[in-house]
Amino acid sequence: MDNIYKKNAELILNELNEALLKVDQNEVYSLIEELNKAEKIFFIGVGRVMTMLQCIAKRLKHIGYDTYIVGETTEPPISDKDLLIVGSGSGSTLIPSGIAKKAKSFGAKIAHIGAIPNNPLKDITDVFVRIPVKSKQNLPDQVDSNQPMTSLFEQSLLLLGDTITLTILDMKDEPVNESMWSNHANLE
């Protein structure tokens, strides 16, 4: 019994390491580009995914982005200058899908962070970041998990958000296209 905790901690860390290292960095850079173009950034998901998105929104707010959680009482209207980030492993979660379609009708850009590339949101998504974890489609490059339910996706989502934040901070120290940072001058 002494080794159960350490065995499980190692299992989770190994799964997370594999999942995050399999995320396509070009997809992440495309998302960062859209973050930098957006006036306001909205987040939608359900359950534990929404909790992770709330953490990401808060972290991005800390570094100067104008972020909102869909459904909060202080949420402003979305426009064609804004970005909606949808968190849904399958891309078929009812409420986030409906909100994404509505936001697209207002001209907003849609970013989807999910596990399945060929999903119901693909036709309206401007940026897709895949966390290649176990899904119903059993894709050949997915990271299998011994954790319950969709824990690996949710954990990876949170760590992806922190990785994106750290990448943004590192990128601002590098020579970049100035227009990329025009909406976020307070990052200086």
mmCIF file of C-alpha atoms in Angstrom:
data_model
loop_
_atom_site.group_PDB
_atom_site.id
_atom_site.type_symbol
_atom_site.label_atom_id
_atom_site.label_comp_id
_atom_site.label_asym_id
_atom_site.label_seq_id
_atom_site.Cartn_x
_atom_site.Cartn_y
_atom_site.Cartn_z
ATOM 1 C CA MET A 1 0.000 0.000 0.000
ATOM 2 C CA ASP A 2 2.950 2.348 0.555
ATOM 3 C CA ASN A 3 3.641 2.662 -3.165
ATOM 4 C CA ILE A 4 0.098 3.225 -4.453
ATOM 5 C CA TYR A 5 0.218 7.018 -4.181
ATOM 6 C CA LYS A 6 3.639 7.342 -5.843
ATOM 7 C CA LYS A 7 2.669 4.866 -8.576
ATOM 8 C CA ASN A 8 -0.465 6.880 -9.374
ATOM 9 C CA ALA A 9 1.375 10.206 -9.251
ATOM 10 C CA GLU A 10 3.950 8.863 -11.692
ATOM 11 C CA LEU A 11 1.225 7.483 -13.975
ATOM 12 C CA ILE A 12 -0.570 10.853 -14.097
ATOM 13 C CA LEU A 13 2.623 12.836 -14.668
ATOM 14 C CA ASN A 14 3.736 10.481 -17.450
ATOM 15 C CA GLU A 15 0.335 10.743 -19.185
ATOM 16 C CA LEU A 16 0.381 14.543 -18.913
ATOM 17 C CA ASN A 17 3.932 14.750 -20.197
ATOM 18 C CA GLU A 18 3.094 12.630 -23.232
ATOM 19 C CA ALA A 19 -0.142 14.516 -23.981
ATOM 20 C CA LEU A 20 1.368 18.008 -23.742
ATOM 21 C CA LEU A 21 4.414 17.120 -25.810
ATOM 22 C CA LYS A 22 2.129 15.766 -28.558
ATOM 23 C CA VAL A 23 0.215 19.060 -28.877
ATOM 24 C CA ASP A 24 1.140 20.642 -32.215
ATOM 25 C CA GLN A 25 3.040 23.846 -31.406
ATOM 26 C CA ASN A 26 1.906 25.412 -34.691
ATOM 27 C CA GLU A 27 -1.701 25.110 -33.516
ATOM 28 C CA VAL A 28 -0.693 26.806 -30.265
ATOM 29 C CA TYR A 29 1.040 29.633 -32.140
ATOM 30 C CA SER A 30 -2.080 30.100 -34.285
ATOM 31 C CA LEU A 31 -4.155 30.392 -31.106
ATOM 32 C CA ILE A 32 -1.724 32.916 -29.642
ATOM 33 C CA GLU A 33 -1.978 34.955 -32.838
ATOM 34 C CA GLU A 34 -5.775 35.026 -32.503
ATOM 35 C CA LEU A 35 -5.504 35.940 -28.806
ATOM 36 C CA ASN A 36 -3.334 38.893 -29.767
ATOM 37 C CA LYS A 37 -5.744 40.094 -32.465
ATOM 38 C CA ALA A 38 -8.875 39.870 -30.308
ATOM 39 C CA GLU A 39 -10.275 42.832 -28.407
ATOM 40 C CA LYS A 40 -12.130 40.520 -25.994
ATOM 41 C CA ILE A 41 -11.692 36.813 -25.352
ATOM 42 C CA PHE A 42 -14.611 34.662 -24.206
ATOM 43 C CA PHE A 43 -14.509 31.115 -22.829
ATOM 44 C CA ILE A 44 -17.199 28.413 -22.880
ATOM 45 C CA GLY A 45 -17.207 24.820 -21.680
ATOM 46 C CA VAL A 46 -19.091 22.680 -19.205
ATOM 47 C CA GLY A 47 -18.198 20.808 -16.031
ATOM 48 C CA ARG A 48 -14.542 20.369 -15.175
ATOM 49 C CA VAL A 49 -13.543 21.694 -18.605
ATOM 50 C CA MET A 50 -15.194 25.017 -17.728
ATOM 51 C CA THR A 51 -13.290 25.095 -14.440
ATOM 52 C CA MET A 52 -10.023 24.711 -16.349
ATOM 53 C CA LEU A 53 -11.064 27.420 -18.828
ATOM 54 C CA GLN A 54 -11.847 29.766 -15.933
ATOM 55 C CA CYS A 55 -8.277 29.274 -14.714
ATOM 56 C CA ILE A 56 -6.918 30.009 -18.190
ATOM 57 C CA ALA A 57 -9.096 33.133 -18.502
ATOM 58 C CA LYS A 58 -7.853 34.384 -15.137
ATOM 59 C CA ARG A 59 -4.216 33.777 -16.052
ATOM 60 C CA LEU A 60 -4.609 35.585 -19.386
ATOM 61 C CA LYS A 61 -6.362 38.446 -17.567
ATOM 62 C CA HIS A 62 -3.306 38.676 -15.290
ATOM 63 C CA ILE A 63 -1.039 39.302 -18.279
ATOM 64 C CA GLY A 64 -3.256 41.924 -19.888
ATOM 65 C CA TYR A 65 -5.908 40.207 -21.990
ATOM 66 C CA ASP A 66 -9.570 41.215 -21.715
ATOM 67 C CA THR A 67 -11.205 37.872 -20.827
ATOM 68 C CA TYR A 68 -14.758 36.812 -19.983
ATOM 69 C CA ILE A 69 -16.582 33.646 -19.036
ATOM 70 C CA VAL A 70 -19.756 33.120 -21.061
ATOM 71 C CA GLY A 71 -22.808 33.401 -18.833
ATOM 72 C CA GLU A 72 -21.342 35.642 -16.141
ATOM 73 C CA THR A 73 -23.452 38.645 -15.262
ATOM 74 C CA THR A 74 -20.710 41.093 -16.321
ATOM 75 C CA GLU A 75 -20.156 39.470 -19.727
ATOM 76 C CA PRO A 76 -20.307 42.083 -22.511
ATOM 77 C CA PRO A 77 -21.698 41.312 -25.968
ATOM 78 C CA ILE A 78 -19.432 39.485 -28.391
ATOM 79 C CA SER A 79 -18.510 41.087 -31.726
ATOM 80 C CA ASP A 80 -16.542 40.481 -34.887
ATOM 81 C CA LYS A 81 -13.445 41.811 -33.111
ATOM 82 C CA ASP A 82 -13.550 39.075 -30.477
ATOM 83 C CA LEU A 83 -12.511 35.462 -29.938
ATOM 84 C CA LEU A 84 -14.515 32.651 -28.349
ATOM 85 C CA ILE A 85 -12.484 29.754 -26.972
ATOM 86 C CA VAL A 86 -14.494 26.547 -26.775
ATOM 87 C CA GLY A 87 -13.255 23.731 -24.581
ATOM 88 C CA SER A 88 -14.788 20.402 -25.564
ATOM 89 C CA GLY A 89 -12.950 17.137 -26.048
ATOM 90 C CA SER A 90 -15.522 15.857 -28.532
ATOM 91 C CA GLY A 91 -16.611 19.164 -30.060
ATOM 92 C CA SER A 92 -20.189 18.001 -29.698
ATOM 93 C CA THR A 93 -21.028 19.229 -26.193
ATOM 94 C CA LEU A 94 -24.463 20.845 -26.568
ATOM 95 C CA ILE A 95 -24.122 24.210 -24.797
ATOM 96 C CA PRO A 96 -20.600 25.118 -26.022
ATOM 97 C CA SER A 97 -21.548 24.091 -29.576
ATOM 98 C CA GLY A 98 -24.667 26.260 -29.518
ATOM 99 C CA ILE A 99 -22.797 29.243 -28.080
ATOM 100 C CA ALA A 100 -20.036 28.832 -30.706
ATOM 101 C CA LYS A 101 -22.563 28.849 -33.550
ATOM 102 C CA LYS A 102 -24.234 31.958 -32.143
ATOM 103 C CA ALA A 103 -20.885 33.747 -31.659
ATOM 104 C CA LYS A 104 -19.888 32.873 -35.224
ATOM 105 C CA SER A 105 -23.141 34.439 -36.459
ATOM 106 C CA PHE A 106 -21.931 37.715 -34.898
ATOM 107 C CA GLY A 107 -18.620 37.390 -36.746
ATOM 108 C CA ALA A 108 -16.490 36.329 -33.790
ATOM 109 C CA LYS A 109 -13.496 34.069 -34.348
ATOM 110 C CA ILE A 110 -13.832 30.588 -32.854
ATOM 111 C CA ALA A 111 -10.964 28.658 -31.283
ATOM 112 C CA HIS A 112 -11.652 25.088 -30.242
ATOM 113 C CA ILE A 113 -9.446 23.142 -27.882
ATOM 114 C CA GLY A 114 -10.429 19.496 -28.151
ATOM 115 C CA ALA A 115 -9.308 15.926 -28.668
ATOM 116 C CA ILE A 116 -10.995 15.011 -31.955
ATOM 117 C CA PRO A 117 -10.038 16.895 -35.145
ATOM 118 C CA ASN A 118 -12.993 15.685 -37.199
ATOM 119 C CA ASN A 119 -15.713 17.066 -34.922
ATOM 120 C CA PRO A 120 -19.047 18.890 -35.298
ATOM 121 C CA LEU A 121 -17.419 22.317 -34.696
ATOM 122 C CA LYS A 122 -14.791 21.971 -37.426
ATOM 123 C CA ASP A 123 -16.780 23.914 -40.027
ATOM 124 C CA ILE A 124 -17.009 27.043 -37.859
ATOM 125 C CA THR A 125 -13.635 26.815 -36.115
ATOM 126 C CA ASP A 126 -10.934 29.300 -37.092
ATOM 127 C CA VAL A 127 -8.266 27.706 -34.878
ATOM 128 C CA PHE A 128 -8.185 24.166 -33.530
ATOM 129 C CA VAL A 129 -5.734 23.038 -30.868
ATOM 130 C CA ARG A 130 -5.779 19.312 -30.374
ATOM 131 C CA ILE A 131 -4.892 17.688 -27.101
ATOM 132 C CA PRO A 132 -4.405 14.160 -28.464
ATOM 133 C CA VAL A 133 -5.859 12.167 -25.598
ATOM 134 C CA LYS A 134 -8.062 9.102 -25.602
ATOM 135 C CA SER A 135 -11.373 9.660 -27.355
ATOM 136 C CA LYS A 136 -14.283 7.649 -28.681
ATOM 137 C CA GLN A 137 -12.659 7.672 -32.126
ATOM 138 C CA ASN A 138 -9.576 5.717 -30.938
ATOM 139 C CA LEU A 139 -7.166 7.673 -33.133
ATOM 140 C CA PRO A 140 -3.744 6.087 -33.665
ATOM 141 C CA ASP A 141 -1.734 8.913 -32.085
ATOM 142 C CA GLN A 142 -3.881 9.415 -29.003
ATOM 143 C CA VAL A 143 -2.494 9.172 -25.497
ATOM 144 C CA ASP A 144 -4.312 6.457 -23.616
ATOM 145 C CA SER A 145 -5.156 7.047 -19.993
ATOM 146 C CA ASN A 146 -5.672 4.899 -16.940
ATOM 147 C CA GLN A 147 -7.364 7.789 -15.155
ATOM 148 C CA PRO A 148 -11.122 7.913 -14.714
ATOM 149 C CA MET A 149 -13.385 9.472 -17.352
ATOM 150 C CA THR A 150 -11.839 12.468 -19.129
ATOM 151 C CA SER A 151 -9.409 13.521 -16.408
ATOM 152 C CA LEU A 152 -6.414 13.531 -18.745
ATOM 153 C CA PHE A 153 -8.101 15.970 -21.148
ATOM 154 C CA GLU A 154 -9.106 18.305 -18.326
ATOM 155 C CA GLN A 155 -5.694 18.245 -16.652
ATOM 156 C CA SER A 156 -3.945 18.725 -19.995
ATOM 157 C CA LEU A 157 -6.234 21.662 -20.785
ATOM 158 C CA LEU A 158 -5.215 23.437 -17.584
ATOM 159 C CA LEU A 159 -1.514 22.833 -18.190
ATOM 160 C CA LEU A 160 -1.880 23.830 -21.844
ATOM 161 C CA GLY A 161 -3.291 27.165 -20.649
ATOM 162 C CA ASP A 162 -0.303 27.744 -18.395
ATOM 163 C CA THR A 163 2.056 26.680 -21.190
ATOM 164 C CA ILE A 164 0.389 29.160 -23.558
ATOM 165 C CA THR A 165 0.713 31.916 -20.956
ATOM 166 C CA LEU A 166 4.399 31.183 -20.422
ATOM 167 C CA THR A 167 4.927 31.042 -24.207
ATOM 168 C CA ILE A 168 3.267 34.451 -24.618
ATOM 169 C CA LEU A 169 5.502 35.925 -21.926
ATOM 170 C CA ASP A 170 8.599 34.391 -23.524
ATOM 171 C CA MET A 171 7.559 35.609 -26.986
ATOM 172 C CA LYS A 172 7.216 39.203 -25.828
ATOM 173 C CA ASP A 173 10.914 39.154 -24.961
ATOM 174 C CA GLU A 174 11.791 38.070 -28.513
ATOM 175 C CA PRO A 175 11.722 40.263 -31.610
ATOM 176 C CA VAL A 176 8.165 39.908 -32.908
ATOM 177 C CA ASN A 177 5.877 41.556 -35.388
ATOM 178 C CA GLU A 178 4.694 44.649 -33.491
ATOM 179 C CA SER A 179 1.118 44.297 -34.771
ATOM 180 C CA MET A 180 0.924 41.002 -32.901
ATOM 181 C CA TRP A 181 1.020 42.920 -29.607
ATOM 182 C CA SER A 182 -0.903 46.045 -30.591
ATOM 183 C CA ASN A 183 -3.976 45.152 -28.508
ATOM 184 C CA HIS A 184 -1.909 44.211 -25.496
ATOM 185 C CA ALA A 185 0.467 47.105 -24.937
ATOM 186 C CA ASN A 186 0.366 46.615 -21.168
ATOM 187 C CA LEU A 187 2.453 43.447 -21.580
ATOM 188 C CA GLU A 188 5.538 45.623 -21.971
#
